[in-house]
mmCIF file with all atom_site columns, C-alpha atoms in Angstrom:
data_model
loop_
_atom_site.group_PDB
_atom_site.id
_atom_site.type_symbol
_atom_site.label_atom_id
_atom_site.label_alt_id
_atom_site.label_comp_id
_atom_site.label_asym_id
_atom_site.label_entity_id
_atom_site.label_seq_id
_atom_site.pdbx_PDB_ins_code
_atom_site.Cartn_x
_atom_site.Cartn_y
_atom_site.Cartn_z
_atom_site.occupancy
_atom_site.B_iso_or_equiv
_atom_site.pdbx_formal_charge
_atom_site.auth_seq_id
_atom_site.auth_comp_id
_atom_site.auth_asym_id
_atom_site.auth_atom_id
_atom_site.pdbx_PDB_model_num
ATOM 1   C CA . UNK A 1 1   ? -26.281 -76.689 -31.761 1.00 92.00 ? 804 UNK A CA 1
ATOM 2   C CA . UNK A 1 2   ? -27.032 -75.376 -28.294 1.00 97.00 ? 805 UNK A CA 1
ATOM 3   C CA . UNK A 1 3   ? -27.311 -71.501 -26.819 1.00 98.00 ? 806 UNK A CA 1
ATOM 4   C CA . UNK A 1 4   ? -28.140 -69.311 -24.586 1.00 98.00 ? 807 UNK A CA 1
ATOM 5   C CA . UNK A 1 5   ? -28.050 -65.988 -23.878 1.00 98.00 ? 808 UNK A CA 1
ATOM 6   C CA . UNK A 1 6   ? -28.577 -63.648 -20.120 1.00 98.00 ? 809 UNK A CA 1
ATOM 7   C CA . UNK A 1 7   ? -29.206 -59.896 -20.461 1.00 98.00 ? 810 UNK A CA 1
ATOM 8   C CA . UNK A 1 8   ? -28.086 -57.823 -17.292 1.00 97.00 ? 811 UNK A CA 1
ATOM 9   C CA . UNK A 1 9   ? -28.769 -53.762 -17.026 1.00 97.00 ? 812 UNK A CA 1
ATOM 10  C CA . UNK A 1 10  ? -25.202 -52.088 -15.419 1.00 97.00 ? 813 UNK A CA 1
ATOM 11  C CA . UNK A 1 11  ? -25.358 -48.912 -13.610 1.00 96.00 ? 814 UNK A CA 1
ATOM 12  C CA . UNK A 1 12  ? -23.512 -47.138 -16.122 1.00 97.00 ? 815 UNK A CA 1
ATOM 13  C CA . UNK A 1 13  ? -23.477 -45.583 -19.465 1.00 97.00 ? 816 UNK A CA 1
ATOM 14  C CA . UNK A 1 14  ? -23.085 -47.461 -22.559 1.00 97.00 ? 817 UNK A CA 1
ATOM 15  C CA . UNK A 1 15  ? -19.380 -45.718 -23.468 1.00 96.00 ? 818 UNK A CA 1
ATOM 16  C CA . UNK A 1 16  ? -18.459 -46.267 -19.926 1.00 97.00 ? 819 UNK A CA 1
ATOM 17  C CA . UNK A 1 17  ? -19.314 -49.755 -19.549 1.00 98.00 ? 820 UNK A CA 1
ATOM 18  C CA . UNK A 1 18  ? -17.594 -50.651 -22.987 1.00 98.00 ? 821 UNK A CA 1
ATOM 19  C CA . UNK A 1 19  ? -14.598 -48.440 -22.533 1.00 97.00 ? 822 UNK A CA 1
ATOM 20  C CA . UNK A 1 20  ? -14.036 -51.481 -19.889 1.00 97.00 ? 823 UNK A CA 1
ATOM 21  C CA . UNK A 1 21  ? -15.457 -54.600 -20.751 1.00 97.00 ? 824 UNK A CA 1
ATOM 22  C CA . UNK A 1 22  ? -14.574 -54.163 -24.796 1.00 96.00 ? 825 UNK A CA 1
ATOM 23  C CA . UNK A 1 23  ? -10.870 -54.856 -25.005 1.00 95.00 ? 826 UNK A CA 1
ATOM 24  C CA . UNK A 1 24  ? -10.245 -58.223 -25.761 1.00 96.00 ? 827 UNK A CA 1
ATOM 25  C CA . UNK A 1 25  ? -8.066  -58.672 -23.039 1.00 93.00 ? 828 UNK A CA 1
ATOM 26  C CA . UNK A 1 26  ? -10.065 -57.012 -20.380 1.00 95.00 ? 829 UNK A CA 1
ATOM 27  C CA . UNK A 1 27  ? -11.421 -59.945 -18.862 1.00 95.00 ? 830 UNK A CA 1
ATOM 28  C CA . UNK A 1 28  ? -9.323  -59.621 -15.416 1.00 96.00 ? 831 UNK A CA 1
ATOM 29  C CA . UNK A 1 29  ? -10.731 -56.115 -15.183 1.00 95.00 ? 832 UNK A CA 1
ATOM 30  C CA . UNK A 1 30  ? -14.184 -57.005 -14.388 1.00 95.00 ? 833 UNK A CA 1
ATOM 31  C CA . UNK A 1 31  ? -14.847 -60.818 -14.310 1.00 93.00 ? 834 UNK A CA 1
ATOM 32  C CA . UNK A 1 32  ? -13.316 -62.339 -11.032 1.00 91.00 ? 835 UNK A CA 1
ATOM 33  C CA . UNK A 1 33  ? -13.586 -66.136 -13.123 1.00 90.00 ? 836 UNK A CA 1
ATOM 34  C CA . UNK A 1 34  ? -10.668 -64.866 -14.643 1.00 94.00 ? 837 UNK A CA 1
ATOM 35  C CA . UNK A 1 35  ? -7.812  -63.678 -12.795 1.00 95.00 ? 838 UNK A CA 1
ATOM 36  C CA . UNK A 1 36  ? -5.046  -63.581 -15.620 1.00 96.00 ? 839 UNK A CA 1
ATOM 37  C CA . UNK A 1 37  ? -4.992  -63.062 -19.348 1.00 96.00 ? 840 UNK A CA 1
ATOM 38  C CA . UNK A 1 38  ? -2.115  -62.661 -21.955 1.00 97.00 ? 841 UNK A CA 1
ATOM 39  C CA . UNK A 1 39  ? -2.812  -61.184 -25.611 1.00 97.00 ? 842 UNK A CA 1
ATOM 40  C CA . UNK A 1 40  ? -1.165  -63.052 -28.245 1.00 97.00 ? 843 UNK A CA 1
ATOM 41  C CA . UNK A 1 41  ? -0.703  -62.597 -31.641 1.00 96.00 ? 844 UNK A CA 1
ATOM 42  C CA . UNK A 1 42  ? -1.493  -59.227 -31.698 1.00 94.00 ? 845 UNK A CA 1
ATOM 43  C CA . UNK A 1 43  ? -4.099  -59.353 -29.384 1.00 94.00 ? 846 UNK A CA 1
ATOM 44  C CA . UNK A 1 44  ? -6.481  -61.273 -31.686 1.00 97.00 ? 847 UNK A CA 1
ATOM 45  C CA . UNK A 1 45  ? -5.763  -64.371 -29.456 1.00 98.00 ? 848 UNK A CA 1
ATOM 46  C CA . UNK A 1 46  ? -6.004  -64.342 -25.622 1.00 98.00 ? 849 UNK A CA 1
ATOM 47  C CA . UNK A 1 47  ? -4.618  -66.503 -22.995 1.00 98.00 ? 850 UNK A CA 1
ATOM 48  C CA . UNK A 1 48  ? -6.746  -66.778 -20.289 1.00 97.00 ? 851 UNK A CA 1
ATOM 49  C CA . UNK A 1 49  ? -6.084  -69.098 -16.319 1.00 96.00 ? 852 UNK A CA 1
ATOM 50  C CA . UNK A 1 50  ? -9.286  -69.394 -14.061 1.00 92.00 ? 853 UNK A CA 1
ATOM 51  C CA . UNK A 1 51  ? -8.840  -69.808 -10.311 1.00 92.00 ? 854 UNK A CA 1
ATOM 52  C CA . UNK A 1 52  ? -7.959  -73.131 -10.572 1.00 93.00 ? 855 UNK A CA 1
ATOM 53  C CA . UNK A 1 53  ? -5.318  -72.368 -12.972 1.00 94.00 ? 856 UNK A CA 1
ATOM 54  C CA . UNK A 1 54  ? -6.902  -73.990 -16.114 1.00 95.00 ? 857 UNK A CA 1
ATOM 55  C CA . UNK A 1 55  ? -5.989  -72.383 -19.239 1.00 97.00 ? 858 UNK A CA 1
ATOM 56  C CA . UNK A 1 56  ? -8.785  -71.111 -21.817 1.00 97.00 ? 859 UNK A CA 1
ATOM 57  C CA . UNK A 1 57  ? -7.639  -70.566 -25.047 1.00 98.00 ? 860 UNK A CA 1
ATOM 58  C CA . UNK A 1 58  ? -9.644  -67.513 -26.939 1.00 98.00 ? 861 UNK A CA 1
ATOM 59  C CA . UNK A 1 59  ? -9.783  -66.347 -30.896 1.00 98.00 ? 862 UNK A CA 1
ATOM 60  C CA . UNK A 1 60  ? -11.525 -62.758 -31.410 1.00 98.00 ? 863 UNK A CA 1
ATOM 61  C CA . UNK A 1 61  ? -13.410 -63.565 -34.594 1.00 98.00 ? 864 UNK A CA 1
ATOM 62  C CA . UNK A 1 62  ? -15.330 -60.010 -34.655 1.00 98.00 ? 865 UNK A CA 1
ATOM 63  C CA . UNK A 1 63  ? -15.583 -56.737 -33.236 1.00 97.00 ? 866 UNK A CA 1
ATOM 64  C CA . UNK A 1 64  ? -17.064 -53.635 -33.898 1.00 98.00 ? 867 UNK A CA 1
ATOM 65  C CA . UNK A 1 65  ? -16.190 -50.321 -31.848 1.00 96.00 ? 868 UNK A CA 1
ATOM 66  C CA . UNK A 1 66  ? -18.976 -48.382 -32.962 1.00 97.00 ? 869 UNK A CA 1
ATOM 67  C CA . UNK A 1 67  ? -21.881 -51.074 -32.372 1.00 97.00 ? 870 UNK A CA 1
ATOM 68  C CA . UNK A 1 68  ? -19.933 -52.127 -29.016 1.00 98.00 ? 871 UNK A CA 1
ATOM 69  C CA . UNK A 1 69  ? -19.791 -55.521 -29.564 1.00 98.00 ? 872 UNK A CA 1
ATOM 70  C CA . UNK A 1 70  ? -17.157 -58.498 -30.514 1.00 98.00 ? 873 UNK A CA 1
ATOM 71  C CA . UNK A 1 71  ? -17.204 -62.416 -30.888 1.00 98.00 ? 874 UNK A CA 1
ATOM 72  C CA . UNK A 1 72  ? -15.002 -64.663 -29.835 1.00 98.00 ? 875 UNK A CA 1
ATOM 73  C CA . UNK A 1 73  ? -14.046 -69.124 -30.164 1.00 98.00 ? 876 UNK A CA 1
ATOM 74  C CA . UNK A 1 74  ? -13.035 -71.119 -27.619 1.00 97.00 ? 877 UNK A CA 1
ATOM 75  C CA . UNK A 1 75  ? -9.490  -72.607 -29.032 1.00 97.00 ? 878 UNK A CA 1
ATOM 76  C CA . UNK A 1 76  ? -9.102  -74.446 -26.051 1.00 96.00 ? 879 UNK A CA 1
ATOM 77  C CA . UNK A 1 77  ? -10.693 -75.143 -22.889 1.00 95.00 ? 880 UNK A CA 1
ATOM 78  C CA . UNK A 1 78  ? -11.795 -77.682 -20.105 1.00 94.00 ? 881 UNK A CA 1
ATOM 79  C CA . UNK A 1 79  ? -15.728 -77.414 -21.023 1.00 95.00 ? 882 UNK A CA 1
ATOM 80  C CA . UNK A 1 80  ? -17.598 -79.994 -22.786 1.00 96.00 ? 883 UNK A CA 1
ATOM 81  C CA . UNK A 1 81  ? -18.231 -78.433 -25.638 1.00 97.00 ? 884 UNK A CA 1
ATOM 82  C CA . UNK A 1 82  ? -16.934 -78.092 -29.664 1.00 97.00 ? 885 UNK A CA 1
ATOM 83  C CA . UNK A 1 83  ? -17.751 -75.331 -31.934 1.00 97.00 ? 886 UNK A CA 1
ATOM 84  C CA . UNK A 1 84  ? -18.277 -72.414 -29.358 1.00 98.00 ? 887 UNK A CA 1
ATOM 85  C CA . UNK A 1 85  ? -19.121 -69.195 -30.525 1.00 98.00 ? 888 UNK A CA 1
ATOM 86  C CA . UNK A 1 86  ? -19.976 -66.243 -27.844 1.00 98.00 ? 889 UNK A CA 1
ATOM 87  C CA . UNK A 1 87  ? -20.342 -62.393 -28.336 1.00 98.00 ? 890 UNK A CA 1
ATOM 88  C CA . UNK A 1 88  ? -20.368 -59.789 -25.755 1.00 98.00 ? 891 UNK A CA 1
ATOM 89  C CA . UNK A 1 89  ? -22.516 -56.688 -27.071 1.00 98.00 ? 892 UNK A CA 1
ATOM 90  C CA . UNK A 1 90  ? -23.440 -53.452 -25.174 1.00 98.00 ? 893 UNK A CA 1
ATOM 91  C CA . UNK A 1 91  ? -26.807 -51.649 -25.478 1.00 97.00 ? 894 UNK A CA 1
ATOM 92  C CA . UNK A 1 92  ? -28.481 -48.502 -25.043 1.00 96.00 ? 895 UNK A CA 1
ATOM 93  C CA . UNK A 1 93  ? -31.423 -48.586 -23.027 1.00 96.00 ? 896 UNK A CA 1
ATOM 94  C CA . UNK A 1 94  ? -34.264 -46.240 -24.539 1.00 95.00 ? 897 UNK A CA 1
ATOM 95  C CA . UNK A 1 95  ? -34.820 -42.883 -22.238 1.00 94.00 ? 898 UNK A CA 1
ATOM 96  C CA . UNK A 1 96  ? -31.714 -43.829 -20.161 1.00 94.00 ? 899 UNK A CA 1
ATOM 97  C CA . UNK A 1 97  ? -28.626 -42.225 -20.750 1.00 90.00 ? 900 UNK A CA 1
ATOM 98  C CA . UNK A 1 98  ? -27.149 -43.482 -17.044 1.00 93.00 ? 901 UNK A CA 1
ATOM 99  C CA . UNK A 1 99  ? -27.765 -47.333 -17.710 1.00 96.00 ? 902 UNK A CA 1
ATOM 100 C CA . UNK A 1 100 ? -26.898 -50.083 -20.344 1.00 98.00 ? 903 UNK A CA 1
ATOM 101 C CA . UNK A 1 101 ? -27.850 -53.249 -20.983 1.00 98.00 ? 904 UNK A CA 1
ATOM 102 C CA . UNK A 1 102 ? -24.920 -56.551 -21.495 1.00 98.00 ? 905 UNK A CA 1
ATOM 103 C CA . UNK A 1 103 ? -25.731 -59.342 -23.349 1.00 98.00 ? 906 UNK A CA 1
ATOM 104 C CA . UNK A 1 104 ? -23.368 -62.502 -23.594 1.00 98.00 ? 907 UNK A CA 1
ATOM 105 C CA . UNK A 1 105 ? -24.628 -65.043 -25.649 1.00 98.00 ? 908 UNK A CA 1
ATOM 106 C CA . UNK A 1 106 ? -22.704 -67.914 -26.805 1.00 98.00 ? 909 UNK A CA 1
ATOM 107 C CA . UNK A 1 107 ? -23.989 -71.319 -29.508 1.00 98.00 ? 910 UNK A CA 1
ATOM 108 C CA . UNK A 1 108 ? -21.536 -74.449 -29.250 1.00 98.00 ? 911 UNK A CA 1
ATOM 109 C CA . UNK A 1 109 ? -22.273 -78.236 -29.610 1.00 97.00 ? 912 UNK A CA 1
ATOM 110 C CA . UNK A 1 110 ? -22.077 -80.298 -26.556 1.00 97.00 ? 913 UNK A CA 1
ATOM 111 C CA . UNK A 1 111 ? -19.260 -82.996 -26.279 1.00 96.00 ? 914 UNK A CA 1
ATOM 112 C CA . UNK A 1 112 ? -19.831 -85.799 -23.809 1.00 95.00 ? 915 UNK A CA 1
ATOM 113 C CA . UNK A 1 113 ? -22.140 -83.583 -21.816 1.00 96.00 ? 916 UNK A CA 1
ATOM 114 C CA . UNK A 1 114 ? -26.173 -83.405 -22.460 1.00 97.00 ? 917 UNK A CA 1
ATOM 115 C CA . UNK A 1 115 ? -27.557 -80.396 -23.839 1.00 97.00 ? 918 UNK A CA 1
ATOM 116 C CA . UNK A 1 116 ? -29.090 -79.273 -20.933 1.00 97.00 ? 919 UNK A CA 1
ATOM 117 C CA . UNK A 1 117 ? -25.736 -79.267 -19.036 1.00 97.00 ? 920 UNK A CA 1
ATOM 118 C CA . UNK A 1 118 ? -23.724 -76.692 -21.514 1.00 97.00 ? 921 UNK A CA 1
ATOM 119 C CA . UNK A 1 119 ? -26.662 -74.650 -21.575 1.00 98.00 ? 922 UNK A CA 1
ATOM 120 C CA . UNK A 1 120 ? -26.462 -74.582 -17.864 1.00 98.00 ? 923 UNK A CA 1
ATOM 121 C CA . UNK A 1 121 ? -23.314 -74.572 -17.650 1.00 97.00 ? 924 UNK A CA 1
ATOM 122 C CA . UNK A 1 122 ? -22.571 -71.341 -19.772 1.00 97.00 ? 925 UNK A CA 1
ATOM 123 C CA . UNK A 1 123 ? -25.823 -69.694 -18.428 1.00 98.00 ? 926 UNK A CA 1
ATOM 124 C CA . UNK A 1 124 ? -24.440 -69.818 -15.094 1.00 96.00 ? 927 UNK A CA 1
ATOM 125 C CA . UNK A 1 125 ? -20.676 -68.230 -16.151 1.00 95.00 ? 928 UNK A CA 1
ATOM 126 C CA . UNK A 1 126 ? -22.588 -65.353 -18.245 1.00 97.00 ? 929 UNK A CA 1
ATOM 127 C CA . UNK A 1 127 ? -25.047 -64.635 -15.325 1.00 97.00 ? 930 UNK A CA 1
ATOM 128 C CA . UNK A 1 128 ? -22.335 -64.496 -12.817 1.00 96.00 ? 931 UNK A CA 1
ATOM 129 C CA . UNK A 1 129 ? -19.977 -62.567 -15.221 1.00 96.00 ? 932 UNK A CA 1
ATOM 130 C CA . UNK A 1 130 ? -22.605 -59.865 -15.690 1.00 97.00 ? 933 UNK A CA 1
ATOM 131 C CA . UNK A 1 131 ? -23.249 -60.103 -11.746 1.00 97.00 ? 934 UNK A CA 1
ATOM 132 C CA . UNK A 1 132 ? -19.835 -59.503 -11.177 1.00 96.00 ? 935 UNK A CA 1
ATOM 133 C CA . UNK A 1 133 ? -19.506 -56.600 -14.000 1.00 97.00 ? 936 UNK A CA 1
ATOM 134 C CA . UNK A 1 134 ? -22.829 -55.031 -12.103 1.00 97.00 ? 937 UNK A CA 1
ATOM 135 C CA . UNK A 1 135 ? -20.430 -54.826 -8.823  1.00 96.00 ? 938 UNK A CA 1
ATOM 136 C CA . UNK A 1 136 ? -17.630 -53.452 -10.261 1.00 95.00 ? 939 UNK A CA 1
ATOM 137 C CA . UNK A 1 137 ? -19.776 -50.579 -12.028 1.00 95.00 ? 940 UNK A CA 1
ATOM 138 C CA . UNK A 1 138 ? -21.317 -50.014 -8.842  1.00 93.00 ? 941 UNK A CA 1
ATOM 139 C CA . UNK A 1 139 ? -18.311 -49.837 -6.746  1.00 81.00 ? 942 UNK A CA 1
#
């Protein structure tokens, strides 16, 4: 099993940053990788269509409100990868009550892609995710 994991401080308090990155079916809010997304079954599934329009299929398998963080699987997707596993969690940073810390992380098996790539690949989506949120605090 592969992971990896990218750390980003946000201009922003803890609350603030989760009161818009911590609803399932934020993702449209703050990451511009993903323009549309659709809650189903209660909004412990989401629906999700990247530029290109590919279609990402998403199960919440976790979430806690007061620690600020939730996992999700991949139910579908176009990545090389089975068994994908990724949680989004929200820190305090010690002495700093006007900044927070994001962590994605994710663990999944390649499939038909080398180790190396997945980590990459993923690496690359949570770093530019976290980029992106960075902008939108900032803005």
């Amino acid at each position: 099993m592969a992971s990896t994991s990218v750390s980003r401080t946000v201009p922003a308090t803890p609350d603030k940053v989760w009161s818009l990155i911590g609803g399932f079916d934020a993702l449209p809010d703050w990451l511009p990788y993903i323009p549309e997304s659709t809650a189903l079954e209660g909004g412990r599934v989401r629906r999700l269509k990247n530029p290109e329009g590919e279609v990402i299929i998403e199960r919440l398998v976790s979430f806690n409100e007061a620690e600020r963080h939730y996992s999700y699987a991949i139910l579908q997707a176009p990545f090389p990868v089975t068994g994908y596993v990724s949680t989004l969690r929200v820190h305090a940073v010690p002495g700093r009550d006007d900044v927070a810390e994001v962590q994605w992380s994710g663990r999944f098996h390649p499939d038909n892609a080398t180790e190396q790539e997945v980590i990459d690949l993923f690496t690359g989506i949570y770093a530019e995710g976290l980029d992106a949120l960075h902008t939108t605090l900032s803005s």
